[in-house]
Coordinates of N, CA and C in Angstrom, one line a residue:
M1362 N 0.8 -1.2 0.0 CA 0.0 0.0 0.0 C 0.9 1.3 0.0
K1363 N 1.9 1.2 0.8 CA 2.8 2.4 0.9 C 3.5 2.6 -0.5
K1364 N 3.8 1.5 -1.2 CA 4.4 1.6 -2.5 C 3.5 2.3 -3.5
F1365 N 2.2 1.9 -3.4 CA 1.2 2.4 -4.3 C 1.0 3.9 -4.1
I1366 N 1.0 4.3 -2.8 CA 0.8 5.7 -2.5 C 2.1 6.5 -3.0
A1367 N 3.2 5.9 -2.8 CA 4.5 6.6 -3.2 C 4.5 6.8 -4.8
V1368 N 4.1 5.7 -5.5 CA 4.1 5.8 -6.9 C 3.0 6.8 -7.4
S1369 N 1.8 6.8 -6.7 CA 0.8 7.7 -7.1 C 1.2 9.1 -6.9
A1370 N 1.9 9.4 -5.7 CA 2.3 10.7 -5.4 C 3.4 11.2 -6.5
F1371 N 4.3 10.3 -6.8 CA 5.3 10.6 -7.8 C 4.6 11.0 -9.2
C1372 N 3.7 10.2 -9.6 CA 3.0 10.4 -10.9 C 2.3 11.8 -10.8
L1373 N 1.6 12.0 -9.7 CA 0.9 13.3 -9.6 C 1.8 14.5 -9.7
L1374 N 3.0 14.4 -9.0 CA 3.9 15.5 -9.1 C 4.6 15.6 -10.4
A1375 N 4.9 14.5 -11.0 CA 5.5 14.5 -12.4 C 4.7 15.1 -13.4
F1376 N 3.4 14.9 -13.3 CA 2.5 15.4 -14.4 C 1.9 16.8 -14.0
A1377 N 2.1 17.3 -12.8 CA 1.5 18.5 -12.3 C 2.0 19.7 -13.2
G1378 N 3.2 19.6 -13.7 CA 3.7 20.7 -14.5 C 3.2 20.7 -16.0
C1379 N 2.6 19.6 -16.4 CA 2.2 19.5 -17.8 C 1.0 20.4 -18.0
S1380 N 0.9 20.9 -19.2 CA -0.2 21.8 -19.5 C -0.8 21.5 -20.8
S1381 N -2.0 21.8 -21.0 CA -2.7 21.6 -22.3 C -2.4 22.8 -23.2
G1382 N -1.7 23.8 -22.8 CA -1.4 24.9 -23.6 C -2.4 26.0 -23.4
A1383 N -3.4 25.8 -22.5 CA -4.4 26.8 -22.3 C -3.8 28.0 -21.5
P1384 N -4.3 29.2 -21.6 CA -3.8 30.3 -20.8 C -4.0 30.0 -19.3
S1385 N -3.0 30.4 -18.6 CA -3.0 30.1 -17.1 C -3.7 31.1 -16.3
G1386 N -4.3 32.2 -16.9 CA -4.9 33.2 -16.1 C -6.4 33.2 -16.1
G1387 N -7.0 32.1 -16.7 CA -8.4 32.0 -16.7 C -9.1 32.5 -18.0
E1388 N -8.4 33.2 -18.8 CA -8.9 33.7 -20.1 C -9.1 32.5 -21.1
T1389 N -10.0 32.6 -22.0 CA -10.1 31.6 -23.1 C -8.9 31.8 -24.0
P1390 N -8.5 30.7 -24.7 CA -7.5 30.8 -25.7 C -7.7 31.9 -26.7
E1391 N -9.0 32.1 -27.1 CA -9.3 33.1 -28.1 C -9.1 34.5 -27.6
K1392 N -9.4 34.7 -26.3 CA -9.2 36.0 -25.7 C -7.7 36.3 -25.5
A1393 N -7.0 35.3 -25.2 CA -5.5 35.4 -25.0 C -4.9 35.8 -26.3
V1394 N -5.3 35.2 -27.4 CA -4.8 35.5 -28.8 C -5.2 37.0 -29.1
A1395 N -6.4 37.4 -28.8 CA -6.8 38.7 -29.1 C -6.0 39.8 -28.3
I1396 N -5.8 39.5 -27.1 CA -5.0 40.4 -26.2 C -3.6 40.5 -26.8
A1397 N -3.0 39.4 -27.2 CA -1.6 39.4 -27.7 C -1.6 40.2 -29.0
K1398 N -2.6 40.0 -29.9 CA -2.6 40.8 -31.1 C -2.8 42.3 -30.9
C1399 N -3.7 42.6 -29.9 CA -3.9 44.0 -29.6 C -2.6 44.7 -29.0
L1400 N -1.9 43.9 -28.2 CA -0.7 44.5 -27.6 C 0.3 44.8 -28.7
E1401 N 0.4 43.9 -29.7 CA 1.3 44.0 -30.8 C 0.9 45.3 -31.7
D1402 N -0.4 45.4 -31.9 CA -0.9 46.5 -32.7 C -0.7 47.8 -32.0
K1403 N -0.7 47.8 -30.7 CA -0.5 49.1 -30.0 C 0.9 49.4 -29.8
G1404 N 1.8 48.5 -30.2 CA 3.3 48.8 -30.1 C 3.8 48.4 -28.7
V1405 N 3.1 47.6 -27.9 CA 3.6 47.2 -26.7 C 4.7 46.1 -26.9
E1406 N 5.8 46.1 -26.2 CA 6.8 45.1 -26.4 C 7.2 44.4 -25.1
M1407 N 7.5 43.1 -25.3 CA 8.0 42.3 -24.2 C 9.5 42.0 -24.5
Y1408 N 10.4 42.2 -23.5 CA 11.8 41.9 -23.6 C 12.1 40.8 -22.6
G1409 N 12.9 39.8 -23.1 CA 13.2 38.7 -22.2 C 14.4 37.9 -22.7
A1410 N 14.6 36.7 -22.1 CA 15.7 35.8 -22.5 C 15.1 34.4 -22.6
F1411 N 15.6 33.6 -23.5 CA 15.1 32.2 -23.7 C 15.3 31.4 -22.4
W1412 N 16.3 31.7 -21.6 CA 16.5 30.9 -20.4 C 15.8 31.4 -19.1
C1413 N 15.1 32.5 -19.3 CA 14.4 33.1 -18.1 C 13.2 32.4 -17.7
P1414 N 13.1 31.9 -16.5 CA 11.9 31.2 -16.0 C 10.7 32.1 -15.9
H1415 N 10.9 33.4 -15.6 CA 9.8 34.3 -15.5 C 9.2 34.6 -16.9
C1416 N 10.1 34.7 -17.9 CA 9.6 34.9 -19.3 C 8.8 33.7 -19.7
K1417 N 9.2 32.5 -19.3 CA 8.4 31.3 -19.7 C 7.0 31.4 -19.0
D1418 N 7.0 31.8 -17.7 CA 5.8 32.0 -17.0 C 4.9 33.0 -17.7
Q1419 N 5.4 34.1 -18.2 CA 4.6 35.1 -18.9 C 4.0 34.5 -20.2
K1420 N 4.9 33.8 -20.9 CA 4.3 33.2 -22.2 C 3.3 32.1 -21.8
K1421 N 3.5 31.4 -20.8 CA 2.5 30.4 -20.4 C 1.2 31.1 -20.0
A1422 N 1.2 32.3 -19.5 CA 0.0 33.0 -19.1 C -0.9 33.2 -20.4
F1423 N -0.2 33.4 -21.5 CA -1.0 33.6 -22.8 C -1.5 32.2 -23.4
G1424 N -0.8 31.1 -23.1 CA -1.1 29.8 -23.6 C -0.5 29.6 -25.0
S1425 N -0.4 28.4 -25.4 CA 0.3 28.1 -26.6 C -0.3 28.6 -27.9
Q1426 N -1.6 28.8 -27.9 CA -2.2 29.4 -29.1 C -1.9 30.8 -29.4
A1427 N -1.6 31.5 -28.3 CA -1.3 33.0 -28.5 C 0.2 33.3 -28.6
E1428 N 1.0 32.3 -28.3 CA 2.5 32.5 -28.2 C 3.1 33.2 -29.4
E1429 N 2.7 32.8 -30.6 CA 3.3 33.4 -31.8 C 2.9 34.8 -32.0
F1430 N 1.9 35.3 -31.3 CA 1.4 36.7 -31.4 C 2.0 37.6 -30.3
I1431 N 2.6 37.1 -29.3 CA 3.2 37.9 -28.2 C 4.3 38.7 -28.8
P1432 N 4.3 40.1 -28.6 CA 5.3 40.9 -29.1 C 6.6 40.8 -28.3
Y1433 N 7.3 39.6 -28.6 CA 8.5 39.2 -27.8 C 9.8 39.6 -28.5
N1434 N 10.7 40.1 -27.7 CA 12.1 40.5 -28.2 C 13.1 39.7 -27.3
E1435 N 13.9 39.0 -28.0 CA 15.0 38.2 -27.3 C 16.2 39.0 -27.0
C1436 N 16.6 39.1 -25.8 CA 17.7 40.0 -25.4 C 19.0 39.2 -25.2
D1437 N 19.0 37.9 -25.2 CA 20.3 37.2 -25.1 C 20.8 37.0 -26.5
A1438 N 22.1 37.3 -26.7 CA 22.7 37.2 -28.0 C 22.8 35.8 -28.5
R1439 N 22.6 34.8 -27.6 CA 22.6 33.4 -28.0 C 21.3 32.9 -28.4
G1440 N 20.3 33.7 -28.3 CA 18.9 33.3 -28.6 C 18.5 33.5 -30.0
E1441 N 17.4 32.9 -30.4 CA 16.9 33.0 -31.8 C 16.3 34.4 -32.0
N1442 N 16.6 35.0 -33.2 CA 16.1 36.3 -33.5 C 16.4 37.3 -32.5
E1443 N 17.6 37.3 -31.9 CA 18.0 38.2 -30.8 C 18.1 39.6 -31.3
V1444 N 17.8 40.5 -30.3 CA 17.9 42.0 -30.5 C 18.7 42.5 -29.3
S1445 N 19.8 41.9 -29.0 CA 20.6 42.2 -27.8 C 21.0 43.7 -27.8
E1446 N 21.4 44.2 -28.9 CA 21.8 45.6 -29.0 C 20.7 46.6 -28.6
T1447 N 19.5 46.3 -29.1 CA 18.3 47.1 -28.7 C 18.1 47.0 -27.2
C1448 N 18.2 45.8 -26.6 CA 18.0 45.6 -25.2 C 19.0 46.5 -24.4
I1449 N 20.3 46.5 -24.9 CA 21.3 47.4 -24.2 C 20.9 48.8 -24.3
E1450 N 20.5 49.2 -25.5 CA 20.1 50.6 -25.7 C 18.9 51.0 -24.9
L1451 N 18.0 50.1 -24.7 CA 16.8 50.4 -23.9 C 17.1 50.2 -22.4
E1452 N 18.3 49.8 -22.1 CA 18.7 49.5 -20.7 C 17.7 48.5 -20.0
I1453 N 17.5 47.4 -20.7 CA 16.7 46.4 -20.1 C 17.5 45.7 -19.0
E1454 N 17.0 45.7 -17.8 CA 17.8 45.2 -16.7 C 17.2 43.9 -16.1
G1455 N 16.0 43.7 -16.3 CA 15.3 42.5 -15.7 C 14.3 41.9 -16.7
Y1456 N 14.0 40.6 -16.5 CA 13.1 39.9 -17.4 C 12.0 39.3 -16.7
P1457 N 10.8 39.3 -17.3 CA 10.5 40.0 -18.5 C 10.3 41.5 -18.2
T1458 N 10.6 42.3 -19.2 CA 10.3 43.8 -19.2 C 9.3 44.1 -20.3
W1459 N 8.2 44.7 -19.9 CA 7.2 45.2 -20.8 C 7.4 46.7 -21.0
I1460 N 7.4 47.2 -22.2 CA 7.5 48.6 -22.5 C 6.2 49.0 -23.3
F1461 N 5.5 50.0 -22.7 CA 4.3 50.4 -23.3 C 4.5 51.7 -24.1
T1462 N 3.5 52.0 -25.0 CA 3.7 53.1 -25.9 C 3.9 54.4 -25.3
D1463 N 3.5 54.6 -24.0 CA 3.7 55.9 -23.3 C 5.1 55.9 -22.7
G1464 N 5.9 54.9 -22.9 CA 7.2 54.8 -22.4 C 7.3 54.2 -21.0
S1465 N 6.2 53.9 -20.4 CA 6.2 53.2 -19.1 C 6.7 51.8 -19.2
R1466 N 7.2 51.2 -18.1 CA 7.7 49.9 -18.1 C 7.2 49.1 -16.9
E1467 N 7.1 47.8 -17.1 CA 6.8 46.9 -16.0 C 7.8 45.8 -16.1
E1468 N 8.6 45.5 -15.0 CA 9.6 44.5 -15.0 C 9.2 43.3 -14.2
R1469 N 8.1 42.6 -14.7 CA 7.6 41.5 -13.9 C 6.6 40.7 -14.8
V1470 N 6.2 39.6 -14.4 CA 5.2 38.8 -15.0 C 3.9 39.5 -14.7
L1471 N 3.1 39.8 -15.8 CA 1.8 40.5 -15.6 C 0.7 39.6 -16.0
P1472 N -0.4 39.6 -15.2 CA -1.6 38.9 -15.6 C -2.2 39.5 -16.9
L1473 N -2.8 38.7 -17.8 CA -3.3 39.2 -19.1 C -4.3 40.4 -18.8
T1474 N -5.1 40.3 -17.8 CA -6.1 41.3 -17.6 C -5.4 42.7 -17.3
E1475 N -4.2 42.6 -16.6 CA -3.5 43.8 -16.3 C -2.8 44.4 -17.5
L1476 N -2.2 43.5 -18.3 CA -1.7 43.9 -19.6 C -2.7 44.6 -20.5
Q1477 N -3.9 44.0 -20.5 CA -5.0 44.5 -21.3 C -5.3 45.9 -20.8
E1478 N -5.4 46.1 -19.5 CA -5.8 47.4 -18.9 C -4.7 48.4 -19.2
I1479 N -3.5 48.1 -18.9 CA -2.4 49.1 -19.0 C -2.2 49.5 -20.4
S1480 N -2.4 48.6 -21.4 CA -2.2 48.9 -22.8 C -3.4 49.6 -23.4
G1481 N -4.5 49.6 -22.8 CA -5.7 50.2 -23.3 C -6.5 49.3 -24.3
C1482 N -6.2 48.0 -24.2 CA -6.9 47.1 -25.1 C -8.3 46.7 -24.4
S1483 N -9.3 47.5 -24.7 CA -10.6 47.3 -24.1 C -11.2 46.0 -24.6
D1484 N -12.2 45.5 -23.9 CA -12.9 44.3 -24.4 C -13.6 44.6 -25.7
A1485 N -14.1 45.8 -25.8 CA -14.8 46.2 -27.1 C -13.7 46.2 -28.2
E1486 N -12.5 46.7 -28.0 CA -11.5 46.8 -29.0 C -11.0 45.4 -29.4
I1487 N -10.8 44.5 -28.5 CA -10.3 43.2 -28.9 C -11.3 42.3 -29.6
Q1488 N -12.5 42.7 -29.6 CA -13.5 42.0 -30.4 C -13.2 42.0 -31.9
K1489 N -12.5 43.0 -32.3 CA -12.1 43.1 -33.8 C -11.1 42.0 -34.2
Y1490 N -10.5 41.3 -33.2 CA -9.6 40.3 -33.5 C -10.3 38.9 -33.6
N1491 N -11.5 38.9 -33.9 CA -12.3 37.7 -34.1 C -12.4 36.8 -32.9
V1492 N -12.6 37.4 -31.8 CA -12.7 36.6 -30.5 C -14.1 35.9 -30.6
T1493 N -14.1 34.6 -30.4 CA -15.3 33.9 -30.6 C -16.1 33.7 -29.2
S1494 N -15.3 33.8 -28.1 CA -16.0 33.8 -26.8 C -15.2 34.6 -25.8
Q1495 N -15.9 35.3 -24.9 CA -15.2 36.1 -23.9 C -15.9 35.8 -22.6
E1496 N -15.1 36.0 -21.5 CA -15.6 35.9 -20.2 C -15.8 37.2 -19.6

């Protein structure tokens, strides 16, 4: 019985980190895609590094369907499609760093609802991105 409990606990812990690719903040995948597209259209930028666990958390908040639409900039020169010189010029010091069109910055993982609010991507505005369901 102890062995069964130990194996069950191991399996539970091993699979706890697995995800279906759905957004982690409670938004639908469609709304997460719409928010990512709106951020991009508004000129909001995310700066990070491929090895950064907080950047991975931020991307996970969007879910796998929205990942390609996140306005992401790679700051590590070893990363794919890197823009390390831009990151130096912008004095990016922590990851992830979000830079908004008004010049303000947030150096942390942000919930999608907060990104939506700070960027001015209203629910009415993101409807133009063909959102099929909203909460």
